[in-house]
């Protein structure tokens, strides 16, 4: 089968033929129908050695199950999470990392919400955002950010979509998905007893002293937190994913598919992300000859 392989940080992704996966104990094989493309893929290309397959989320159909797996997973439409390996025709994943998709959720919508919606959901929960509060979302137009905005408004919060050089406005909560040098300004917008959550560094690492205002004015009891899905058990993430897809199927939240491209266009998809300005999620689809 075909896979898109990273050959190093400065090299182009290349298509290669690899052996189809086999489900081991506790695992399933998923026939991939849609692949989520995110900035984490770009970061992994910088950090990982050559000859790995990027991609942390796919949607597709379970084609085989291993020992100790509920056989009812067979032929089901699922969303699957993984540490890497998603840019390919088929993936093998743990049963713990798949979630059944409701009939009303297309494969493209599944990966356009998927990990992004989970990060958004956990950010809001970690910040303990409630109705009536004001939340500043840095990176509000991105794949995660537009879902944070939707979820916050469902809660009844007032949303400020943070933009470069926008005038400072006090906030009860800051959800920062981009970081960089402006992270300090975001922290500075916090009111007394307010909270900031950093869940992304797509624009770069913040300066070392970006949290300084919290210490120089500690009597205001403001809080700074970070968030990664990796810190949550798979069972907790899967439960949250079921709720996310239920909301997508019901039309409560609407993931935006910014662009669909074929799997063979992975390099172009990454260049699109690198250029910036994408609203929503870039999705890769298997080439027509790949779909069985």
Rosetta silent file (secondary structure, phi, psi, omega in degrees, C-alpha in Angstrom):
SEQUENCE: XXXXXXXXXXXXXXXXXXXXXXXXXXXXXXXXXXXXXXXXXXXXXXXXXXXXXXXXXXXXXXXXXXXXXXXXXXXXXXXXXXXXXXXXXXXXXXXXXXXXXXXXXXXXXXXXXXXXXXXXXXXXXXXXXXXXXXXXXXXXXXXXXXXXXXXXXXXXXXXXXXXXXXXXXXXXXXXXXXXXXXXXXXXXXXXXXXXXXXXXXXXXXXXXXXXXXXXXXXXXXXXXXXXXXXXXXXXXXXXXXXXXXXXXXXXXXXXXXXXXXXXXXXXXXXXXXXXXXXXXXXXXXXXXXXXX
SCORE:     score description
SCORE:     0.000 S_00000001
   1 L     0.000  165.186 -177.530    0.000    0.000    0.000 S_00000001
   2 E   -93.608  143.150  176.257    1.016    3.646   -0.393 S_00000001
   3 E  -142.407  154.734  177.359    2.201    5.893    2.415 S_00000001
   4 E  -103.671  119.998 -169.622    3.613    9.413    2.615 S_00000001
   5 E  -115.078  136.281  173.680    6.971    9.345    4.400 S_00000001
   6 E   -83.385  130.737  178.891    9.009   12.148    5.952 S_00000001
   7 L  -107.528   16.291  179.916   12.685   12.005    4.963 S_00000001
   8 L   128.581  163.327 -172.373   13.773   14.763    7.321 S_00000001
   9 L   -59.751  -36.905 -174.668   12.980   18.337    8.285 S_00000001
  10 L   -98.945   -0.437 -176.302   14.341   19.942    5.114 S_00000001
  11 L  -100.499  155.401  175.084   13.296   17.238    2.643 S_00000001
  12 L   -69.060  148.123  168.784   10.072   16.842    0.694 S_00000001
  13 L   -66.121  144.737  179.693    7.599   14.198    1.794 S_00000001
  14 E  -129.331  151.934  176.434    7.701   11.237   -0.567 S_00000001
  15 E   -87.376  134.715  179.946    5.249    8.472   -1.504 S_00000001
  16 E  -137.666  155.472  171.657    6.440    4.937   -0.807 S_00000001
  17 E   -91.288  128.204  177.778    5.039    1.417   -0.975 S_00000001
  18 L  -129.554  165.547 -179.628    4.926   -0.276    2.430 S_00000001
  19 L   -71.736  139.801  176.082    3.497   -3.539    3.709 S_00000001
  20 L   -61.350  147.278 -179.531   -0.168   -3.441    4.764 S_00000001
  21 L   -76.983  157.778  175.883   -0.643   -3.508    8.552 S_00000001
  22 L  -123.640  134.993 -178.787   -1.895   -6.492   10.522 S_00000001
  23 L   -74.852  124.030  172.978   -3.992   -6.166   13.663 S_00000001
  24 L   -91.049 -169.311  179.333   -2.334   -7.551   16.773 S_00000001
  25 L   -61.399  128.376  178.655   -3.955   -8.268   20.104 S_00000001
  26 L    79.530    8.623 -175.259   -6.173   -5.349   21.117 S_00000001
  27 E  -119.214  162.072  173.405   -5.776   -3.650   17.732 S_00000001
  28 E  -132.908  155.369  171.529   -7.850   -2.933   14.630 S_00000001
  29 E  -102.959  131.347 -179.185   -6.984   -2.083   11.030 S_00000001
  30 E  -114.822  126.707  172.872   -8.750    0.966    9.616 S_00000001
  31 E   -79.037  114.143 -168.894   -9.186    1.585    5.902 S_00000001
  32 E   -77.320  131.750  177.139   -8.440    5.315    5.734 S_00000001
  33 E  -119.127  -17.747  176.240  -10.945    7.633    4.059 S_00000001
  34 E  -157.242  144.530 -176.433   -9.871   11.034    5.433 S_00000001
  35 E  -129.480  130.047  176.072   -6.750   12.358    7.172 S_00000001
  36 E   -81.714  135.032  177.736   -6.471   15.468    9.326 S_00000001
  37 E  -112.434  124.324 -178.495   -3.550   17.787    8.565 S_00000001
  38 L  -138.516  170.829 -179.582   -2.386   20.057   11.382 S_00000001
  39 H   -64.393  -22.726  175.246    0.557   22.127   12.497 S_00000001
  40 H   -60.740  -31.137  177.621    1.569   19.285   14.781 S_00000001
  41 H   -65.348  -39.210  178.010    2.503   17.431   11.580 S_00000001
  42 H   -65.651  -42.281 -179.513    4.864   20.249   10.626 S_00000001
  43 H   -64.621  -41.303 -179.425    6.395   20.261   14.104 S_00000001
  44 H   -64.018  -33.419  177.075    6.887   16.484   14.056 S_00000001
  45 H   -64.038  -29.331  177.997    8.783   16.735   10.782 S_00000001
  46 H   -77.359  -32.943 -171.545   11.220   19.047   12.554 S_00000001
  47 H   -95.727  -30.700 -173.690   11.617   16.861   15.630 S_00000001
  48 L   -87.747  152.982  175.022   11.413   13.282   14.361 S_00000001
  49 L   -68.876  171.620  179.989   14.171   11.415   12.516 S_00000001
  50 L   -66.151  164.242  175.813   13.792   10.542    8.846 S_00000001
  51 L    66.304   47.132  168.505   11.636    7.693    7.562 S_00000001
  52 E  -128.365  156.877 -179.831    8.536    8.110    9.674 S_00000001
  53 L  -100.327  119.265 -179.475    4.928    8.544    8.563 S_00000001
  54 L   -79.337  177.931  179.515    3.311   11.661    9.950 S_00000001
  55 L   107.850  120.819 -175.931   -0.389   12.105   10.772 S_00000001
  56 L  -114.260    1.976  179.719   -2.128   11.763   14.142 S_00000001
  57 E  -155.910  137.828  177.266   -5.782   11.340   13.149 S_00000001
  58 E  -141.137  164.042  169.190   -7.792    9.558   10.477 S_00000001
  59 E  -129.480  145.421 -178.744  -11.361    8.520    9.792 S_00000001
  60 E  -179.891 -153.540 -174.568  -12.329    5.379    7.940 S_00000001
  61 E  -123.919  132.132  178.449  -13.778    1.874    8.144 S_00000001
  62 E   -70.505  123.210 -178.554  -12.551   -0.991   10.313 S_00000001
  63 E  -104.852  -22.513  176.356  -11.543   -3.852    8.011 S_00000001
  64 E  -157.214  154.010 -179.750  -10.127   -6.342   10.517 S_00000001
  65 E  -126.867  147.274  178.705   -9.819   -6.811   14.258 S_00000001
  66 L   -88.950 -176.360  177.809   -7.166   -8.568   16.308 S_00000001
  67 L   -62.580  147.548  177.470   -7.461  -10.936   19.227 S_00000001
  68 L    68.357   19.129  175.841   -9.251   -9.629   22.320 S_00000001
  69 L  -111.286  137.916  177.541  -11.117   -6.986   20.269 S_00000001
  70 L   -57.331  117.919 -176.761  -14.911   -6.790   20.176 S_00000001
  71 H   -64.014  -14.436  179.660  -15.776   -8.261   16.738 S_00000001
  72 H   -69.582  -10.453  174.692  -18.647   -5.787   16.418 S_00000001
  73 H   -68.896  -22.601 -177.054  -16.068   -3.165   15.415 S_00000001
  74 L   -55.046  131.970  177.906  -15.798   -4.861   12.026 S_00000001
  75 L    68.441   11.425  179.639  -17.043   -2.690    9.112 S_00000001
  76 L   -87.800  148.284  174.471  -17.823    0.225   11.429 S_00000001
  77 E   -79.973  128.427 -173.847  -17.125    3.843   10.556 S_00000001
  78 E  -140.348  160.363  165.443  -14.635    5.214   13.076 S_00000001
  79 E  -106.910  137.799 -177.323  -12.365    8.081   14.025 S_00000001
  80 E  -129.914  136.914  175.838   -8.878    6.980   15.103 S_00000001
  81 E  -105.371  150.872  178.062   -6.122    8.745   17.052 S_00000001
  82 L  -157.671  164.963  177.085   -2.436    7.828   16.897 S_00000001
  83 L   -77.999  -28.952  178.665    0.989    9.203   17.733 S_00000001
  84 L  -172.201  168.807  173.221    2.049    9.044   14.049 S_00000001
  85 L   104.591    9.825 -172.933    1.392    7.036   10.896 S_00000001
  86 L   -81.940  -18.779 -175.828   -1.819    8.536    9.535 S_00000001
  87 L   -83.744   70.346 -175.620   -0.689    9.557    6.027 S_00000001
  88 E  -160.287  175.561 -178.135   -1.366    6.185    4.449 S_00000001
  89 L   -76.715  -35.151  179.765   -4.068    3.924    3.014 S_00000001
  90 E  -139.525  148.032  176.345   -4.523    1.811    6.142 S_00000001
  91 E  -130.068  153.714  171.997   -3.545    2.197    9.785 S_00000001
  92 E  -113.810  128.142 -176.547   -3.385   -0.150   12.732 S_00000001
  93 E  -139.068  162.070  175.987   -4.447    1.338   16.067 S_00000001
  94 E   -69.097  145.656  174.909   -5.435    0.243   19.541 S_00000001
  95 H   -56.702  -29.334 -179.472   -9.105   -0.439   20.167 S_00000001
  96 H   -68.166  -17.112 -173.459   -8.806    2.174   22.942 S_00000001
  97 H  -107.860   16.491  175.325   -8.048    4.873   20.370 S_00000001
  98 E  -117.197  150.116  178.506  -11.051    4.507   18.069 S_00000001
  99 E  -134.885  133.293  178.612  -14.493    6.050   18.396 S_00000001
 100 E   -67.187  139.678  178.771  -17.568    5.104   16.359 S_00000001
 101 L   -94.890  132.848  172.383  -18.862    7.850   14.081 S_00000001
 102 L   -61.440  154.324 -177.595  -22.571    8.712   14.014 S_00000001
 103 L   -58.233  -30.338 -176.121  -24.186    8.251   10.605 S_00000001
 104 L   -82.039    1.464 -177.676  -24.552   12.006   10.164 S_00000001
 105 L  -107.361  112.670  178.261  -20.812   12.732   10.463 S_00000001
 106 L   -69.575  157.893  179.456  -18.851   12.542    7.201 S_00000001
 107 H   -57.654  -42.075  179.650  -15.266   11.312    7.270 S_00000001
 108 H   -62.202  -42.311  179.139  -14.020   14.801    6.350 S_00000001
 109 H   -66.690  -31.984 -179.877  -15.999   16.399    9.180 S_00000001
 110 H   -62.268  -45.952 -179.035  -14.687   13.784   11.591 S_00000001
 111 H   -82.249  -19.385  175.531  -11.038   14.768   11.073 S_00000001
 112 H   -74.907  -24.278  171.177  -11.906   18.467   10.763 S_00000001
 113 H   -94.846  -81.569  170.308  -13.282   18.243   14.299 S_00000001
 114 H    38.799 -126.633 -177.593  -11.392   15.281   15.774 S_00000001
 115 H   -59.888  -38.553 -179.592   -8.247   16.226   17.693 S_00000001
 116 H   -59.769  -46.252 -179.413   -8.919   19.940   17.199 S_00000001
 117 H   -67.427  -32.957  177.589  -12.323   19.755   18.860 S_00000001
 118 H   -66.029  -44.364  176.797  -10.893   17.657   21.679 S_00000001
 119 H   -60.824  -44.222  178.808   -8.214   20.258   22.390 S_00000001
 120 H   -59.151  -45.586 -177.594  -10.877   22.985   22.270 S_00000001
 121 H   -63.441  -45.817 -178.802  -13.144   21.073   24.634 S_00000001
 122 H   -70.151  -32.843  175.192  -10.396   20.352   27.177 S_00000001
 123 H   -60.035  -48.145 -178.736   -9.139   23.957   27.018 S_00000001
 124 H   -63.554  -41.016  179.049  -12.571   25.273   27.929 S_00000001
 125 H   -66.712  -42.711 -178.092  -12.941   22.712   30.706 S_00000001
 126 H   -64.921  -37.248  178.998   -9.459   23.387   32.110 S_00000001
 127 H   -76.775  -11.001 -178.584  -10.113   27.141   32.118 S_00000001
 128 L    55.622   42.833  178.468  -13.463   26.524   33.850 S_00000001
 129 L   -67.198  136.204 -179.659  -15.118   28.971   31.461 S_00000001
 130 L  -131.409  166.631  179.431  -18.726   29.745   32.356 S_00000001
 131 L   -56.859  140.284  177.475  -21.610   31.735   30.914 S_00000001
 132 L    91.257  -16.126  179.027  -21.213   35.488   31.112 S_00000001
 133 L   -82.213  161.409  177.033  -17.413   35.457   31.179 S_00000001
 134 E  -104.415  129.623 -179.894  -15.230   37.011   28.488 S_00000001
 135 E  -122.887  128.535  173.563  -12.742   34.760   26.710 S_00000001
 136 E   -94.846  123.457  179.862   -9.947   35.932   24.426 S_00000001
 137 E  -110.244  111.539  175.834   -9.051   33.283   21.831 S_00000001
 138 E   -89.459  121.286 -172.936   -5.644   33.711   20.221 S_00000001
 139 L    91.388   33.129 -172.514   -5.636   31.827   16.924 S_00000001
 140 L   -67.184  -18.931 -178.411   -9.430   31.983   16.628 S_00000001
 141 L   -91.953   -6.738 -175.404   -9.447   31.360   12.870 S_00000001
 142 L   -80.189 -176.730 -177.124   -7.397   28.166   12.991 S_00000001
 143 L   -60.823  -38.113  175.814   -8.430   24.539   13.094 S_00000001
 144 L   -84.319  -44.280 -171.331   -8.709   24.524   16.901 S_00000001
 145 H   -58.955  -41.613 -177.678   -9.587   28.170   17.390 S_00000001
 146 H   -67.671  -24.732  176.095  -12.812   28.272   15.388 S_00000001
 147 H   -79.746  -35.801  172.347  -14.087   25.351   17.462 S_00000001
 148 H   -58.281  -45.109 -179.900  -13.116   27.062   20.736 S_00000001
 149 H   -58.890  -46.972 -179.469  -15.127   30.080   19.568 S_00000001
 150 H   -62.903  -46.447 -177.752  -18.189   27.946   18.796 S_00000001
 151 H   -65.589  -39.201  179.663  -18.039   25.998   22.065 S_00000001
 152 H   -64.545  -40.356  179.247  -17.520   29.138   24.146 S_00000001
 153 H   -68.069  -34.953  175.196  -20.546   30.810   22.567 S_00000001
 154 H   -60.245  -37.438  179.016  -22.661   27.708   23.221 S_00000001
 155 H   -70.172  -18.076 -176.437  -21.724   28.104   26.896 S_00000001
 156 L    94.706   19.451  177.373  -22.895   31.708   26.815 S_00000001
 157 L   -87.328  155.448  173.610  -19.465   33.320   27.048 S_00000001
 158 E   -90.525  126.792 -173.043  -18.517   36.533   25.264 S_00000001
 159 E  -105.806  132.018  169.969  -15.770   35.801   22.740 S_00000001
 160 E  -111.293  118.931  179.233  -12.972   38.129   21.662 S_00000001
 161 E   -86.360  105.475 -175.292  -11.152   36.812   18.592 S_00000001
 162 E   -66.340  129.705  177.309   -7.556   37.816   19.182 S_00000001
 163 L  -129.561  156.442 -178.443   -5.804   39.342   16.183 S_00000001
 164 L   -58.817  132.497  178.400   -2.327   40.756   15.739 S_00000001
 165 L    64.509   17.540  176.223   -2.024   44.306   17.067 S_00000001
 166 L   -71.956  148.726 -177.023   -5.650   44.310   18.248 S_00000001
 167 L   -63.357  145.845 -179.020   -6.316   46.767   21.113 S_00000001
 168 L   -67.360  132.615  177.515   -6.032   45.291   24.628 S_00000001
 169 L  -131.722  130.001  179.078   -9.333   44.222   26.166 S_00000001
 170 L   -60.509  148.442 -179.439   -9.609   42.699   29.661 S_00000001
 171 E  -142.339  150.509  173.704  -10.658   39.052   29.749 S_00000001
 172 E   -79.526  -32.529 -178.054  -11.704   36.462   32.308 S_00000001
 173 E  -138.411  139.316  169.822  -10.056   33.686   30.272 S_00000001
 174 E  -118.895  125.282  172.620   -7.352   33.629   27.592 S_00000001
 175 E  -112.117  112.530 -171.614   -7.040   30.520   25.408 S_00000001
 176 E  -108.946  116.170 -177.676   -3.781   30.814   23.488 S_00000001
 177 L  -109.602    0.952 -175.432   -3.236   28.503   20.533 S_00000001
 178 L  -123.954  -28.060  178.525   -0.378   30.361   18.854 S_00000001
 179 L    62.056 -123.266 -176.510    1.944   31.658   21.633 S_00000001
 180 L    63.525 -165.328 -173.372    4.982   33.571   20.182 S_00000001
 181 L   -65.472  -22.892 -178.639    6.046   36.990   21.491 S_00000001
 182 L   -81.073   -1.996  177.378    2.459   38.182   21.894 S_00000001
 183 H   -59.199  -35.696  179.312    1.758   35.559   24.563 S_00000001
 184 H   -61.705  -40.987  178.712    2.910   38.088   27.158 S_00000001
 185 H   -64.712  -37.314  177.828    0.271   40.566   25.978 S_00000001
 186 H   -62.337  -44.619  177.193   -2.381   37.865   26.273 S_00000001
 187 H   -61.523  -37.504 -179.439   -1.399   37.150   29.874 S_00000001
 188 H   -66.088  -16.059 -179.228   -1.482   40.881   30.543 S_00000001
 189 L   -84.283   -7.140 -176.587   -5.156   41.023   29.561 S_00000001
 190 E   -69.156  133.040  171.871   -6.242   38.800   32.427 S_00000001
 191 E   -77.219  176.636  176.257   -8.494   40.341   35.053 S_00000001
 192 E   -59.395  139.391  178.535   -8.197   39.477   38.741 S_00000001
 193 E    61.275   24.570  179.913   -8.756   35.757   39.431 S_00000001
 194 E   -96.924  171.974 -170.247   -8.711   35.026   35.698 S_00000001
 195 E  -132.777  143.094  173.427   -7.112   32.117   33.846 S_00000001
 196 E  -122.559  136.959  176.470   -4.932   31.584   30.777 S_00000001
 197 E  -123.259  124.138  175.531   -4.471   28.253   28.985 S_00000001
 198 E  -103.406  120.581 -176.764   -1.698   27.753   26.418 S_00000001
 199 L  -128.677   15.866  179.245   -2.423   24.806   24.133 S_00000001
 200 L  -169.925  154.518  178.928   -0.332   25.547   21.055 S_00000001
 201 L  -132.792   39.688 -173.816    2.837   27.189   19.781 S_00000001
 202 L   -61.717  -26.066  179.108    1.992   27.415   16.085 S_00000001
 203 L   -98.404    1.765  179.051    3.528   30.906   15.832 S_00000001
 204 L   121.328  163.827  178.998    6.578   30.033   17.936 S_00000001
 205 L   -67.646  144.745  174.970    7.640   29.667   21.540 S_00000001
 206 L   -73.042  159.576  177.414    6.781   32.549   23.883 S_00000001
 207 L   -64.190  155.610 -174.385    9.653   34.568   25.380 S_00000001
 208 L   -58.865  -30.648 -176.042   11.128   33.187   28.581 S_00000001
 209 L  -101.536   20.690 -172.681    9.695   36.025   30.702 S_00000001
 210 L   -63.930  -25.193 -179.153    6.214   36.073   29.154 S_00000001
 211 L   -90.834    7.094 -178.696    4.552   35.107   32.455 S_00000001
 212 H   -51.146  -42.212 -179.209    6.327   37.881   34.344 S_00000001
 213 H   -57.345  -26.976  179.223    3.148   39.972   34.854 S_00000001
 214 H   -67.798  -34.304 -177.864    1.646   37.166   36.939 S_00000001
 215 H   -84.616  -35.905 -178.780    4.503   37.400   39.444 S_00000001
 216 H   -74.326  -15.075  178.577    4.903   41.161   39.532 S_00000001
 217 L  -134.931   48.539 -171.630    1.185   41.513   40.292 S_00000001
 218 H   -66.911  -16.926 -178.945    0.499   38.234   42.095 S_00000001
 219 H   -67.668  -10.946  177.647   -2.100   39.780   44.455 S_00000001
 220 H   -86.380   -4.096  172.624   -4.597   39.605   41.581 S_00000001
 221 L    55.744   48.233  176.960   -4.494   35.764   41.767 S_00000001
 222 L   -91.819  151.464 -172.948   -4.286   35.105   38.034 S_00000001
 223 E  -122.614  145.051  175.699   -3.482   31.608   36.746 S_00000001
 224 E  -125.246  129.460 -178.256   -1.467   30.226   33.825 S_00000001
 225 E  -133.423  159.149  171.543   -1.891   26.638   32.608 S_00000001
 226 E  -118.399  161.720 -178.489   -0.776   24.488   29.696 S_00000001
 227 L  -144.202  133.771  171.466   -2.714   21.724   27.986 S_00000001
 228 L  -139.607  137.007  177.248   -1.847   18.623   25.965 S_00000001
 229 H   -60.916  -26.139 -178.397   -4.176   15.759   25.091 S_00000001
 230 H   -62.958  -16.339 -178.993   -1.309   13.397   25.920 S_00000001
 231 H   -85.486   -2.547 -178.952   -1.867   14.117   29.619 S_00000001
 232 L  -107.653  141.948  177.609   -5.349   12.531   29.560 S_00000001
 233 L   -62.661  148.798  179.336   -6.051    8.764   29.661 S_00000001
 234 H   -53.734  -36.298 -179.282   -7.366    7.273   26.379 S_00000001
 235 H   -64.220  -37.190  178.949  -10.698    6.438   28.024 S_00000001
 236 H   -69.844  -42.177  179.352  -11.249   10.085   28.967 S_00000001
 237 H   -64.985  -42.354 -179.527  -10.303   11.305   25.481 S_00000001
 238 H   -64.927  -39.727  177.999  -12.561    8.730   23.819 S_00000001
 239 H   -62.179  -43.488  178.369  -15.514    9.703   26.005 S_00000001
 240 H   -64.342  -38.043  179.747  -14.999   13.358   25.081 S_00000001
 241 H   -63.443  -40.341  177.197  -14.706   12.396   21.388 S_00000001
 242 H   -58.908  -42.318  179.280  -18.074   10.626   21.510 S_00000001
 243 H   -66.847  -39.071  178.224  -19.643   13.809   22.880 S_00000001
 244 H   -60.512  -49.587 -176.848  -17.916   15.924   20.215 S_00000001
 245 H   -69.098  -29.466  173.247  -19.202   13.769   17.351 S_00000001
 246 H   -63.404  -41.789  178.589  -22.692   13.733   18.866 S_00000001
 247 H   -67.634  -38.188  177.486  -22.617   17.545   18.818 S_00000001
 248 H   -64.090  -45.252 -179.926  -21.323   17.584   15.226 S_00000001
 249 H   -62.133  -33.571 -178.832  -24.085   15.188   14.117 S_00000001
 250 H   -83.824   -6.453 -179.584  -26.688   17.385   15.841 S_00000001
 251 L    80.307   13.525  178.709  -25.351   20.551   14.209 S_00000001
 252 L   -72.703  -38.160  173.477  -24.370   22.140   17.517 S_00000001
 253 L  -125.516  147.447 -175.380  -20.806   22.651   16.319 S_00000001
 254 L  -125.735  100.967  176.648  -19.680   22.925   12.715 S_00000001
 255 L   -67.939  140.689 -179.537  -16.083   21.988   11.862 S_00000001
 256 L   -99.217  122.749  172.304  -14.736   23.931    8.889 S_00000001
 257 E   -90.433  106.740 -176.341  -12.956   22.017    6.152 S_00000001
 258 E   -71.028  -38.459 -175.552  -10.628   24.659    4.733 S_00000001
 259 E  -161.664  138.965  170.127   -9.347   22.534    1.850 S_00000001
 260 E  -111.838  135.319 -178.678   -9.480   18.935    0.673 S_00000001
 261 E  -138.940  159.717  178.364   -6.508   17.541   -1.212 S_00000001
 262 E   -76.432  157.031  179.760   -5.412   14.088   -2.292 S_00000001
 263 H   -56.796  -35.054  179.735   -2.955   12.130   -0.178 S_00000001
 264 H   -68.872  -10.822  178.092   -0.395   12.459   -2.967 S_00000001
 265 H   -99.193   24.521 -176.441   -0.594   16.249   -2.491 S_00000001
 266 H   -57.152  -39.797  178.752    0.688   16.109    1.098 S_00000001
 267 H   -60.755  -43.710  179.374    3.611   18.424    0.316 S_00000001
 268 H   -64.688  -36.941  178.408    1.256   21.048   -1.098 S_00000001
 269 H   -63.233  -41.168  179.372   -0.977   20.685    1.969 S_00000001
 270 H   -68.462  -37.771  177.139    1.970   21.356    4.278 S_00000001
 271 H   -65.050  -35.300  177.216    3.045   24.371    2.252 S_00000001
 272 H   -62.303  -43.607  177.504   -0.501   25.705    2.545 S_00000001
 273 H   -64.528  -43.939 -178.351   -0.300   25.428    6.326 S_00000001
 274 H   -61.552  -32.329 -179.361    3.133   27.005    6.437 S_00000001
 275 H   -70.434  -23.636  178.690    1.857   29.994    4.451 S_00000001
 276 L    80.136  176.739  178.359   -0.759   30.690    7.144 S_00000001
 277 L    82.075    6.559 -179.980   -4.167   32.289    6.858 S_00000001
 278 L   -76.802  129.997  174.534   -6.042   28.966    6.798 S_00000001
 279 L  -102.680  112.623 -178.100   -9.533   29.099    8.328 S_00000001
 280 L    97.389 -148.073 -169.656  -10.446   25.627    9.594 S_00000001
 281 E  -121.650  137.255  171.391   -8.772   22.308    8.772 S_00000001
 282 E   -86.668  133.348 -176.297   -6.898   20.942    5.774 S_00000001
 283 E  -124.313  132.812  173.745   -7.996   17.377    4.976 S_00000001
 284 E   -98.501  139.359  177.274   -6.238   14.769    2.844 S_00000001
 285 E  -118.819  141.582  176.322   -8.262   12.151    0.984 S_00000001
 286 L   -55.936  145.205  175.162   -6.913    8.898   -0.440 S_00000001
 287 L   -59.435  148.274 -175.748   -6.387    9.044   -4.193 S_00000001
 288 H   -50.870  -36.670 -178.847   -9.396    7.568   -6.052 S_00000001
 289 H   -69.289  -17.321 -177.093   -7.460    4.452   -7.021 S_00000001
 290 H   -82.873  -27.339 -172.563   -6.744    3.819   -3.341 S_00000001
 291 L   -77.504  126.032 -179.805  -10.358    3.670   -2.156 S_00000001
 292 L   -96.017    0.000    0.000  -11.765    0.153   -2.172 S_00000001
